[in-house]
Short mmCIF file of C-alpha atoms in Angstrom, two decimals:
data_model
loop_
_atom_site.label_atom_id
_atom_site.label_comp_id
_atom_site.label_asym_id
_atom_site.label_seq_id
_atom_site.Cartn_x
_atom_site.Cartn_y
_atom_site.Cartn_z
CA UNK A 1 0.00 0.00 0.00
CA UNK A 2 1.13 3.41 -1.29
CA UNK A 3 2.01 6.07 1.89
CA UNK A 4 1.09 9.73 2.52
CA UNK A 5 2.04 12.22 5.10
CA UNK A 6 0.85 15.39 5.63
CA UNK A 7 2.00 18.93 7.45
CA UNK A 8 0.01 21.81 7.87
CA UNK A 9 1.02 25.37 8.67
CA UNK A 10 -1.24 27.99 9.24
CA UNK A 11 -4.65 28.65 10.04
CA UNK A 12 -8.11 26.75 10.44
CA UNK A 13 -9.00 26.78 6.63
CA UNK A 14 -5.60 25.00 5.95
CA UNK A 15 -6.54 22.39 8.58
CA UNK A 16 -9.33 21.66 6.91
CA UNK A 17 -8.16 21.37 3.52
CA UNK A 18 -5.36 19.20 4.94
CA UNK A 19 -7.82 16.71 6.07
CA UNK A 20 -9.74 16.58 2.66
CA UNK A 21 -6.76 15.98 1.00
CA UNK A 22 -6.15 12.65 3.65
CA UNK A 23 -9.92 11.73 2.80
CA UNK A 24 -8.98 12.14 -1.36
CA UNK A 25 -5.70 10.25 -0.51
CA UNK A 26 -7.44 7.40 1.53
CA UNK A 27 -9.88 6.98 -1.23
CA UNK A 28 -7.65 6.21 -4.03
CA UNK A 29 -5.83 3.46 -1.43
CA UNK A 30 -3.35 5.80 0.43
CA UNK A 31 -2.51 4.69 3.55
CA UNK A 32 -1.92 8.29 5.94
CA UNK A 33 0.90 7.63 8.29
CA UNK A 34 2.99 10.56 10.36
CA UNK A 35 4.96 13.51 8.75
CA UNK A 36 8.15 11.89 10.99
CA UNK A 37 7.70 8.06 9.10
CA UNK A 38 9.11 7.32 6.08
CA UNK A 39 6.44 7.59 3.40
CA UNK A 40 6.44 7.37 -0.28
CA UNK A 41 4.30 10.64 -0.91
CA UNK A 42 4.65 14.14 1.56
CA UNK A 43 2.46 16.69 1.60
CA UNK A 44 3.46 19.94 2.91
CA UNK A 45 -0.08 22.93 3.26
CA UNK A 46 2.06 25.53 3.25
CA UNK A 47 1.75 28.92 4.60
CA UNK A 48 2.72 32.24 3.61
CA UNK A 49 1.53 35.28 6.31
CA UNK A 50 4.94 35.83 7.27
CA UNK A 51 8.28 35.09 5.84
CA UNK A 52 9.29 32.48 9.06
CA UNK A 53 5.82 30.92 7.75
CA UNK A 54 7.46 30.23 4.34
CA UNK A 55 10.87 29.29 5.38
CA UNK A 56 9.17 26.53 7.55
CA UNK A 57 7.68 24.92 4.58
CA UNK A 58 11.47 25.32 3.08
CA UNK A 59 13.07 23.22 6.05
CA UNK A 60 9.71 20.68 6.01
CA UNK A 61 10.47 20.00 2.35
CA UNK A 62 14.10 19.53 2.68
CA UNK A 63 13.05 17.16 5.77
CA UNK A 64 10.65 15.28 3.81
CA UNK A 65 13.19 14.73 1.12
CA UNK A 66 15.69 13.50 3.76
CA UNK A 67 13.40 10.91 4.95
CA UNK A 68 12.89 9.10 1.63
CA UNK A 69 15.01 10.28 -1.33
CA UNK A 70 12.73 8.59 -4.02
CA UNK A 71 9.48 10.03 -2.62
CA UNK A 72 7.20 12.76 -4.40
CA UNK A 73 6.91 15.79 -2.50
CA UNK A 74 4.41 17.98 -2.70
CA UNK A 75 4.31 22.19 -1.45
CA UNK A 76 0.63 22.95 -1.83
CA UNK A 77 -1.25 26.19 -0.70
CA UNK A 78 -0.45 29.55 0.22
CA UNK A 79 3.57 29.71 -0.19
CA UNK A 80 2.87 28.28 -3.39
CA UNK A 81 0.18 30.67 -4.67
CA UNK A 82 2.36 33.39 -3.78
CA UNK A 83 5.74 32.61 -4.76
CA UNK A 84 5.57 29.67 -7.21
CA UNK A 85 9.08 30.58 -9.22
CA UNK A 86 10.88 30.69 -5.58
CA UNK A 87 9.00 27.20 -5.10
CA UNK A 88 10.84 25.71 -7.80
CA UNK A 89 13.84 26.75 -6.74
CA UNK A 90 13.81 24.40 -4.03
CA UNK A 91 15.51 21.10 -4.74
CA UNK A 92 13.40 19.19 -2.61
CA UNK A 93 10.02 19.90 -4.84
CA UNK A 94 8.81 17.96 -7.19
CA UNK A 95 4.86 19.32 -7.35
CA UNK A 96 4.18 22.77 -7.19
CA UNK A 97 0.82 23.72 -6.14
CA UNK A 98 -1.64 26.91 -5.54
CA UNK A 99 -4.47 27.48 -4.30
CA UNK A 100 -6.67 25.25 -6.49
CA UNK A 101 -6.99 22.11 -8.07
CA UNK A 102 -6.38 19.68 -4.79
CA UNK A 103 -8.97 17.86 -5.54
CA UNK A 104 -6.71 16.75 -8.07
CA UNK A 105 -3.95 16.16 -6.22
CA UNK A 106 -3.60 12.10 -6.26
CA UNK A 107 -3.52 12.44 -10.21
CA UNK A 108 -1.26 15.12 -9.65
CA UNK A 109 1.22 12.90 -7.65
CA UNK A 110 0.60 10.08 -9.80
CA UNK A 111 1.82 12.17 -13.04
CA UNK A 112 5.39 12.89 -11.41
CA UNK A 113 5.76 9.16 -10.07
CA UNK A 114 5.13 7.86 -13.35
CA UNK A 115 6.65 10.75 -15.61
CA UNK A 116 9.40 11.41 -13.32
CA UNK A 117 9.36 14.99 -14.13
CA UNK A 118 8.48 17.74 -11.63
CA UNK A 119 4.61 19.43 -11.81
CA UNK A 120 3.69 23.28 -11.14
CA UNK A 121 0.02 24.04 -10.99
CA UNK A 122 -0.44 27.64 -10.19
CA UNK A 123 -3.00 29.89 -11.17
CA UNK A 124 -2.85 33.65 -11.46
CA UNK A 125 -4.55 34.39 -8.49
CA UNK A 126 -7.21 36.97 -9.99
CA UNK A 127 -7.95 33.67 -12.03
CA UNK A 128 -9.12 31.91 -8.83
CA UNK A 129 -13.03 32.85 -9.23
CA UNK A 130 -14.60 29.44 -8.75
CA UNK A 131 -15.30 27.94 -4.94
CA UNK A 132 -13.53 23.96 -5.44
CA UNK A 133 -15.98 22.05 -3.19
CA UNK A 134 -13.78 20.40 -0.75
CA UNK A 135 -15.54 17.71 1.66
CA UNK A 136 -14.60 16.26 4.68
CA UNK A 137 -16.12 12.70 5.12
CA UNK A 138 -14.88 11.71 8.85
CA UNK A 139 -12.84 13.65 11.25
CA UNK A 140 -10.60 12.73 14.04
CA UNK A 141 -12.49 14.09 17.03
CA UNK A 142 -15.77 14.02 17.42
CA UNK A 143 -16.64 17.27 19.56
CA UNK A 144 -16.26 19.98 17.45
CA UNK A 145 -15.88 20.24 13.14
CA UNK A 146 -14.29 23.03 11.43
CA UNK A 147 -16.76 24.31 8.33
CA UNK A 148 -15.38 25.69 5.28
CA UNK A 149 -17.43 28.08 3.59
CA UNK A 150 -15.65 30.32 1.76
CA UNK A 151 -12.40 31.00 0.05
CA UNK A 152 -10.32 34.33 -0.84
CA UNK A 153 -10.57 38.23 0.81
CA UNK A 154 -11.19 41.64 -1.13
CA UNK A 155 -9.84 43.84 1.57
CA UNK A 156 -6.20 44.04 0.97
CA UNK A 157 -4.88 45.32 4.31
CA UNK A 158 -1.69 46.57 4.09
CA UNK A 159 0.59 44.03 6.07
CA UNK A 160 -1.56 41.17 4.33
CA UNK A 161 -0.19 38.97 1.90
CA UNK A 162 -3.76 36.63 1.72
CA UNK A 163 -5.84 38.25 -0.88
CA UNK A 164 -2.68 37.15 -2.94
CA UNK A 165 -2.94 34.03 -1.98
CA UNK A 166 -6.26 32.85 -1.23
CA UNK A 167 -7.59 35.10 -5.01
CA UNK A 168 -10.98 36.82 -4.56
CA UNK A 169 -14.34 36.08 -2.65
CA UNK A 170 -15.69 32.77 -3.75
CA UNK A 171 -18.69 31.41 -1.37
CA UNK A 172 -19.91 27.27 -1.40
CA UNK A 173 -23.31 26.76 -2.23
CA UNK A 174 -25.54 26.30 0.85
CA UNK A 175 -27.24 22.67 -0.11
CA UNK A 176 -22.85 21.49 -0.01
CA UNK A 177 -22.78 23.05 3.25
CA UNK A 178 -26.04 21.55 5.09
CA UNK A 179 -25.18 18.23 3.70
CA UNK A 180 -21.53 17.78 5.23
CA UNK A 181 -23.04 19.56 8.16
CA UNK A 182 -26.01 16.43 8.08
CA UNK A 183 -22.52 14.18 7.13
CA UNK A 184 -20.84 14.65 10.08
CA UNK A 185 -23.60 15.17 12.64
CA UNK A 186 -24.13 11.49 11.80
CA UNK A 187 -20.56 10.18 12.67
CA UNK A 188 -21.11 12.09 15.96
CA UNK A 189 -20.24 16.02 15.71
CA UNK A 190 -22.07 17.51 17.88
CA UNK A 191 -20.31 21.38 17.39
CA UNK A 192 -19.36 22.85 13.99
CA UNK A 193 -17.43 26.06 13.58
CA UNK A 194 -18.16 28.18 9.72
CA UNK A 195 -14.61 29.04 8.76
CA UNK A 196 -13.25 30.76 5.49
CA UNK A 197 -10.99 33.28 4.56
CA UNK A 198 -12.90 35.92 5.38
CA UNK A 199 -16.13 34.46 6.53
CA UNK A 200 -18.20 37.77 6.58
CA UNK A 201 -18.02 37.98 3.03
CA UNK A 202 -19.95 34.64 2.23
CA UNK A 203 -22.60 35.00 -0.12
CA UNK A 204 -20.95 38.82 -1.71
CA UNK A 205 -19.82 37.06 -4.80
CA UNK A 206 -23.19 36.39 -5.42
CA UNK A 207 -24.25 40.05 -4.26
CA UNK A 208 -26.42 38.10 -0.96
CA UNK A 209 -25.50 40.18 2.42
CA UNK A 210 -27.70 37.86 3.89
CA UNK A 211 -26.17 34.71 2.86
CA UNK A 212 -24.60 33.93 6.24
CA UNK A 213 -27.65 34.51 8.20
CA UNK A 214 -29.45 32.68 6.10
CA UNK A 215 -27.29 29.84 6.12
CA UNK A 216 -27.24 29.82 10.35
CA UNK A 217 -30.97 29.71 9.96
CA UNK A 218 -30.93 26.77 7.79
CA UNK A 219 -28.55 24.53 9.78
CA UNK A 220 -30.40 25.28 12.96
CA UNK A 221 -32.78 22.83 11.85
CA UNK A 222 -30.35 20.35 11.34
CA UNK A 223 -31.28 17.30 14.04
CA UNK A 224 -28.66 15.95 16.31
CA UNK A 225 -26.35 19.64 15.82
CA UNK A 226 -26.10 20.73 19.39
CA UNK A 227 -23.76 24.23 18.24
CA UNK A 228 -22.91 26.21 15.68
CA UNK A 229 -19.98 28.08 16.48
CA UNK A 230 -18.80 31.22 13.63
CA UNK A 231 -15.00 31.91 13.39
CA UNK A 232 -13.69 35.30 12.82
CA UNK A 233 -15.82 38.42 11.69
CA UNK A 234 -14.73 41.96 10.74
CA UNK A 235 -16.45 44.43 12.86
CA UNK A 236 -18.31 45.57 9.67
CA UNK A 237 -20.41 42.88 8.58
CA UNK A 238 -21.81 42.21 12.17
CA UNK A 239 -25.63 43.34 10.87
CA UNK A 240 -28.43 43.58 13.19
CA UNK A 241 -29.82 39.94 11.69
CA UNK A 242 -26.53 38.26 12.82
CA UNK A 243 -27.00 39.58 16.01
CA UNK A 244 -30.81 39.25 16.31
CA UNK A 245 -30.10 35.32 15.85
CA UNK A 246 -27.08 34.83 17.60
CA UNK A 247 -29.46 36.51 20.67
CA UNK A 248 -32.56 34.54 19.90
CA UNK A 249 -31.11 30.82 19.02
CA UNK A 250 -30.28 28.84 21.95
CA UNK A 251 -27.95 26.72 18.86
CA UNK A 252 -25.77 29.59 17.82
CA UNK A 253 -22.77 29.86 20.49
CA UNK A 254 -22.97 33.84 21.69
CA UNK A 255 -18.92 33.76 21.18
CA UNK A 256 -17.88 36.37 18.21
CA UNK A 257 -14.29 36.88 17.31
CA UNK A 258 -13.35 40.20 15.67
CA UNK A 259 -10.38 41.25 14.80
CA UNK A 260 -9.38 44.51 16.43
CA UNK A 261 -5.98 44.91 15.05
CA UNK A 262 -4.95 48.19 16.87
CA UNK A 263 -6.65 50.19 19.19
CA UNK A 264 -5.21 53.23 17.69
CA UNK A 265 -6.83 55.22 14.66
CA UNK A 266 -3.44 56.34 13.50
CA UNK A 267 -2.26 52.61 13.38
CA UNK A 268 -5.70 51.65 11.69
CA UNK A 269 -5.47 54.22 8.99
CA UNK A 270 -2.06 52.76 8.54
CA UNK A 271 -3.01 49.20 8.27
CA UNK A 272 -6.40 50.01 5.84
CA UNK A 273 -8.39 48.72 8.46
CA UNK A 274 -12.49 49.58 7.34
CA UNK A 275 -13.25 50.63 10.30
CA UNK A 276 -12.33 53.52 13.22
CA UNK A 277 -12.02 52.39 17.20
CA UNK A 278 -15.11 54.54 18.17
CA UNK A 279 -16.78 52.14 15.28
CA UNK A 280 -15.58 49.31 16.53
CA UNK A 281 -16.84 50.34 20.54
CA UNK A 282 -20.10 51.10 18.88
CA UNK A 283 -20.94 47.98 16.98
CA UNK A 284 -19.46 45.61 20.49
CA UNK A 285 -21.62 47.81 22.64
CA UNK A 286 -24.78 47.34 20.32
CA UNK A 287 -24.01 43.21 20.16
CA UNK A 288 -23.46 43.35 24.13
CA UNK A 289 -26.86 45.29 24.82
CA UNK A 290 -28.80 42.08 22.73
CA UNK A 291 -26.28 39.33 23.88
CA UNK A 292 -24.95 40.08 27.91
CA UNK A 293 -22.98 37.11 28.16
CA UNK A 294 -21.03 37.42 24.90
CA UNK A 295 -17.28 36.34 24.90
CA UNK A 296 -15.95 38.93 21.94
CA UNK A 297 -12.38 37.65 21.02
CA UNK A 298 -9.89 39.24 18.94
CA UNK A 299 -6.47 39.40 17.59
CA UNK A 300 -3.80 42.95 17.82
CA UNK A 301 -0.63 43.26 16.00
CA UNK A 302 1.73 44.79 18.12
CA UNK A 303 4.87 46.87 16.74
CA UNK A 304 3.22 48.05 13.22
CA UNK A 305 5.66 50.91 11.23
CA UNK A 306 4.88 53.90 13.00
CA UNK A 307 3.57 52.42 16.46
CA UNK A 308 5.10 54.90 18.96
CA UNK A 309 4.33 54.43 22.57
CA UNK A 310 1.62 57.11 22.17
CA UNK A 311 -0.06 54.83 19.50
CA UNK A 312 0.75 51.76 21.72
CA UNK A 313 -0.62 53.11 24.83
CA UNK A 314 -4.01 54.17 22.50
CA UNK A 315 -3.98 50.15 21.65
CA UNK A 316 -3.60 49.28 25.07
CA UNK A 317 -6.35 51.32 26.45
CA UNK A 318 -8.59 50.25 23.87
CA UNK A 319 -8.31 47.09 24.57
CA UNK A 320 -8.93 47.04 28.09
CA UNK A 321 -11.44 49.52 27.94
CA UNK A 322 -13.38 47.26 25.25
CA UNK A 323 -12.90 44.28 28.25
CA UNK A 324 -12.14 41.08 25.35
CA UNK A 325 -12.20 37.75 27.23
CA UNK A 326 -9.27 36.33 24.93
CA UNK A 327 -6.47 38.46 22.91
CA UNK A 328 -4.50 36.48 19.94
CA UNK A 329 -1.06 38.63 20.52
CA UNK A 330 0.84 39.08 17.35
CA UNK A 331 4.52 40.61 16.74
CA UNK A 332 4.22 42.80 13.41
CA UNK A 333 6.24 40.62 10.52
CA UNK A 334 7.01 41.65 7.63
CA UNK A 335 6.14 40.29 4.66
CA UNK A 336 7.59 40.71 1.48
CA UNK A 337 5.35 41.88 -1.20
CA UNK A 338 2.98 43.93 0.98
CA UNK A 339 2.86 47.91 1.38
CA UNK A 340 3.57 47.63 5.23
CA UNK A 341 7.32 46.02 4.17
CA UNK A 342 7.92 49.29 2.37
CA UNK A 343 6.79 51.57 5.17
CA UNK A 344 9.09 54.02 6.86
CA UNK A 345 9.30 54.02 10.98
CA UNK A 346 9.83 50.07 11.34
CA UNK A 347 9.99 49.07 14.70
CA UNK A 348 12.96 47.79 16.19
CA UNK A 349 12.35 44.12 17.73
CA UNK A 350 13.50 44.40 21.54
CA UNK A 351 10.33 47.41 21.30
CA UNK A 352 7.98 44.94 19.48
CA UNK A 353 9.14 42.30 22.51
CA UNK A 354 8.25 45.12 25.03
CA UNK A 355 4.53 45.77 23.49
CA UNK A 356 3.70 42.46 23.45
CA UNK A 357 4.53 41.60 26.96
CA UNK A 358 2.45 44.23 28.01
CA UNK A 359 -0.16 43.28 25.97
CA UNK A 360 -0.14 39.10 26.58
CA UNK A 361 -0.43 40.33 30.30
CA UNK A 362 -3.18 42.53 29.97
CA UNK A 363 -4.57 39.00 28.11
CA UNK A 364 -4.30 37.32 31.36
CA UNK A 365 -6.01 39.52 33.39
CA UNK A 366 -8.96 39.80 30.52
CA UNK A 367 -9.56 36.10 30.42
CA UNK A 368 -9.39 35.71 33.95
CA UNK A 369 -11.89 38.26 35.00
CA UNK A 370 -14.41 37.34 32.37
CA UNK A 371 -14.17 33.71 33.85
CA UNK A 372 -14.90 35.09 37.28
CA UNK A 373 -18.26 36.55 36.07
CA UNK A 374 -19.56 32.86 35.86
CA UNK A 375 -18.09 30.83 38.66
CA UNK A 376 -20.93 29.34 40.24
CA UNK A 377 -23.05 29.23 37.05
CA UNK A 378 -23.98 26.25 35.59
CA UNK A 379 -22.59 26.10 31.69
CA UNK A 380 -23.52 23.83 28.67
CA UNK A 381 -20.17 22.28 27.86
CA UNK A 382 -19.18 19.34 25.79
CA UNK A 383 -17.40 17.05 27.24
CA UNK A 384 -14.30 16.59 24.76
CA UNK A 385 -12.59 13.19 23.62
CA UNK A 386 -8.85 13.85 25.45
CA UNK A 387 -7.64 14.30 28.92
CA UNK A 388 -5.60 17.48 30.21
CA UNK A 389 -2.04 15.78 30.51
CA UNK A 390 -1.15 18.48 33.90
CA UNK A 391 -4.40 17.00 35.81
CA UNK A 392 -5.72 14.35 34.45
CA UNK A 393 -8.86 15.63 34.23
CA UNK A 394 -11.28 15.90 30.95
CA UNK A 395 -11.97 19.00 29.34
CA UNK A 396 -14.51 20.77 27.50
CA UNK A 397 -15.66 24.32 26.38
CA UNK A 398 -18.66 26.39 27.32
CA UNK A 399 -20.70 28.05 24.49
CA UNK A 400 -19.33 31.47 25.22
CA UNK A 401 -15.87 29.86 24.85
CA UNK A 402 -14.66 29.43 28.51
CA UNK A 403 -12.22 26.14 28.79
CA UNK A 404 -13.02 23.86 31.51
CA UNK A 405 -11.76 21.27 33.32
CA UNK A 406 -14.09 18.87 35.10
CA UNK A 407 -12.85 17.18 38.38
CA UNK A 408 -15.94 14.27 38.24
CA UNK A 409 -16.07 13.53 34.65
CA UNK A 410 -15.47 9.89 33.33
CA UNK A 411 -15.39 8.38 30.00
CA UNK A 412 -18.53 7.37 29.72
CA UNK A 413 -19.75 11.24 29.48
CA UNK A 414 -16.92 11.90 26.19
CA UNK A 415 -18.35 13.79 23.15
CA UNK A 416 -21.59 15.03 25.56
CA UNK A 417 -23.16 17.89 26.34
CA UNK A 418 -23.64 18.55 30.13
CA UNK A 419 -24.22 20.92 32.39
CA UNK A 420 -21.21 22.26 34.15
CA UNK A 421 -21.24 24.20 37.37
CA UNK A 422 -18.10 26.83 37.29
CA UNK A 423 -15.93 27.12 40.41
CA UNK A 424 -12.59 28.50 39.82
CA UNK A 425 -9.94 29.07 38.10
CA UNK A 426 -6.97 26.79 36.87
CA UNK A 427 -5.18 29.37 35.80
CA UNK A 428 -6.29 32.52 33.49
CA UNK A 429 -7.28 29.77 30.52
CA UNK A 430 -9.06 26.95 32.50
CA UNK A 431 -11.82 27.19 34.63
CA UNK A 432 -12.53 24.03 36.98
CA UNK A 433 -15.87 22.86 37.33
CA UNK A 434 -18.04 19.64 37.97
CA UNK A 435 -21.18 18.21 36.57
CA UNK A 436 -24.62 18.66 37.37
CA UNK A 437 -26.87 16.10 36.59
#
């Protein structure tokens, strides 16, 4: 039997493209074994938001060719999209491929084992106008599902590199999402997350602003779906329908995560960000008026060109004045081929340390003292398939996205939802609880 390993790098959308490819594999008699084993087919899903992102999938490929000289190895994805001529250049390569055609990518493989000659696929990506319907027909946990529903970004920030790579807005159709939704509810899912690109933009291809409300309304009604969790949001395309529903269905988790970015309008302008801080306070304050118990997430880029400690201090204020219960903390990279590698005012990297020390601790204290506000409340949390490996104990995650552990669980209550009585903390992350029955 023919073998296939697989890395991934990157975000949620490359996850689950990674495990449709395993599924395509699988079918056509692949046997999956681990990225470390010897294998006669590697697949690296490459990434490309910062350069250390794309040097990884460098050092994978050389590692991949290390462990089996005669294998085919494939650099799919992102890095690829964006930089298929430096792609070639690496030795270690002998399929080249963007950001379509992997459904095709066992005939792909097939056409340099048997020709012997090296394969580049790449499309330009202003080409890249049709969705490729990617399935995923079993997963490896049963608790929670990752969605994908859309593929590419119009917004063309100016540190991004992704609307390069991913091409423009392309949405699935809704009956392809419902019926993997119906797919995996049957081998057990009981929580599915809608990822994409950029998810708010579902449906604007085919000039429907209501396409993502309409598709939460729909797979409501799926039986046997105990949550339907939504990814990442800009600020913008939170509409009063989104939040109307996310307020009135009990199915819909009230957990939004919108990228912030900076807390500072100077930075903002900087980054072409659609949006100004007083903006972004509005729309949170209108979604926590409907929704009280809301967990609002986001990510900040700390040390952008031009963040002084005037605009760093604005950040900082923002965000604890806007009270997140979870920051995603990232360093400012550059990356090559965007307008915020050319700007003036970089900042040096002991500075960018500095912010986001500041900033991970003022995480910390956020997360902890949104936890607090529901100790001794009793949560709906599915109970997830592993144990923690500090305590022991097993784990699952409320619907407004609060981790617990739970000190009387047993086995017999894995991939369940139960209700969870909130105690204390483990640390700023974990809450420890016990269940109610």
């Amino acid at each position: 039997m023919n073998t296939v390993a697989f890395h991934t790098l990157g975000c949620k959308v490359n996850h689950y493209e990674t495990e449709a490819m395993m599924g395509i594999f699988e079918e056509a008699g692949y046997k999956v074994v681990d990225f470390d084993d010897r294998a006669d087919v590697y697949i690296i899903n490459s990434c490309t938001v910062t350069n250390e992102a794309a040097r990884k999938s460098r050092q994978l490929a050389r590692k991949a060719r290390r462990k089996n000289p005669e294998a085919v190895v494939a650099l799919v994805g992102c890095y690829a999209q964006v930089s298929p001529d430096e792609v070639k250049k690496i030795d270690a390569i002998d399929l080249v491929l963007g950001s379509d055609r992997r459904k095709d990518i066992v005939k792909l493989v097939e056409e340099v084992r048997t020709g012997g000659k090296e394969v580049t696929d790449v499309k330009d990506f202003k080409k890249l106008t049709t969705y490729e319907d990617l399935n995923i027909n079993k997963v490896k946990e049963t608790t929670r599902a990752y969605i994908k529903i859309e593929e590419g970004c119009n917004q063309f920030c100016s540190y991004c590199i992704i609307p390069y790579a991913r091409g423009p807005v392309r949405s699935r159709k809704e009956e392809s999402v419902i019926q993997e939704v119906e797919r995996l509810v049957r081998a057990g899912v009981k929580e599915i997350v809608l990822t994409g690109t950029h998810l708010g933009a579902y449906g604007l291809d085919e000039n429907n602003d209501k396409a993502l409300v309409e598709l939460i309304q729909n797979l409501v009604k799926v039986k046997g779906l105990a949550r339907i969790r939504l990814s990442s949001l800009e600020v913008t395309e939170v509409n009063d329908d989104l939040i109307r529903i996310m307020g009135s269905e009990d199915k819909v988790c009230p957990h939004l995560h919108l990228p912030l970015q900076s807390g500072s309008n100077t930075i903002l302008k900087k980054m072409k960000r659609p949006y100004t801080v007083e903006e972004f306070k509005e729309t949170v304050d209108k979604i926590r008026k409907i929704i009280e118990d809301i967990a609002i997430t986001t990510d900040i880029i700390v040390g952008f060109p031009g963040e002084g400690q005037k605009e760093f201090n604005e950040s900082y204020n923002t965000v604890k004045e806007l009270g997140f219960s979870r920051l995603h903390v990232f360093p400012f990279s550059i990356r090559q081929g965007t307008p915020a590698a050319r700007m003036k005012n970089q900042v040096p990297g002991d500075v960018k340390k500095e912010y986001s020390k500041k900033m991970r601790e003022l995480n910390k204290k956020l997360m902890l003292e949104y936890q607090k506000r529901f100790w001794g409340h009793l949560r709906d949390v599915i109970i997830e398939d592993n144990r923690d490996s500090r305590t022991n104990l097993l784990t699952g995650v409320t619907g407004n996205y609060i981790k617990v552990m739970i000190e009387n669980a047993d086995d017999s209550l894995r991939g369940k939802m139960c209700k969870v009585r909130l105690d204390k903390a483990y640390n700023h992350e974990y809450a420890i609880g016990k269940v109610i029955k």
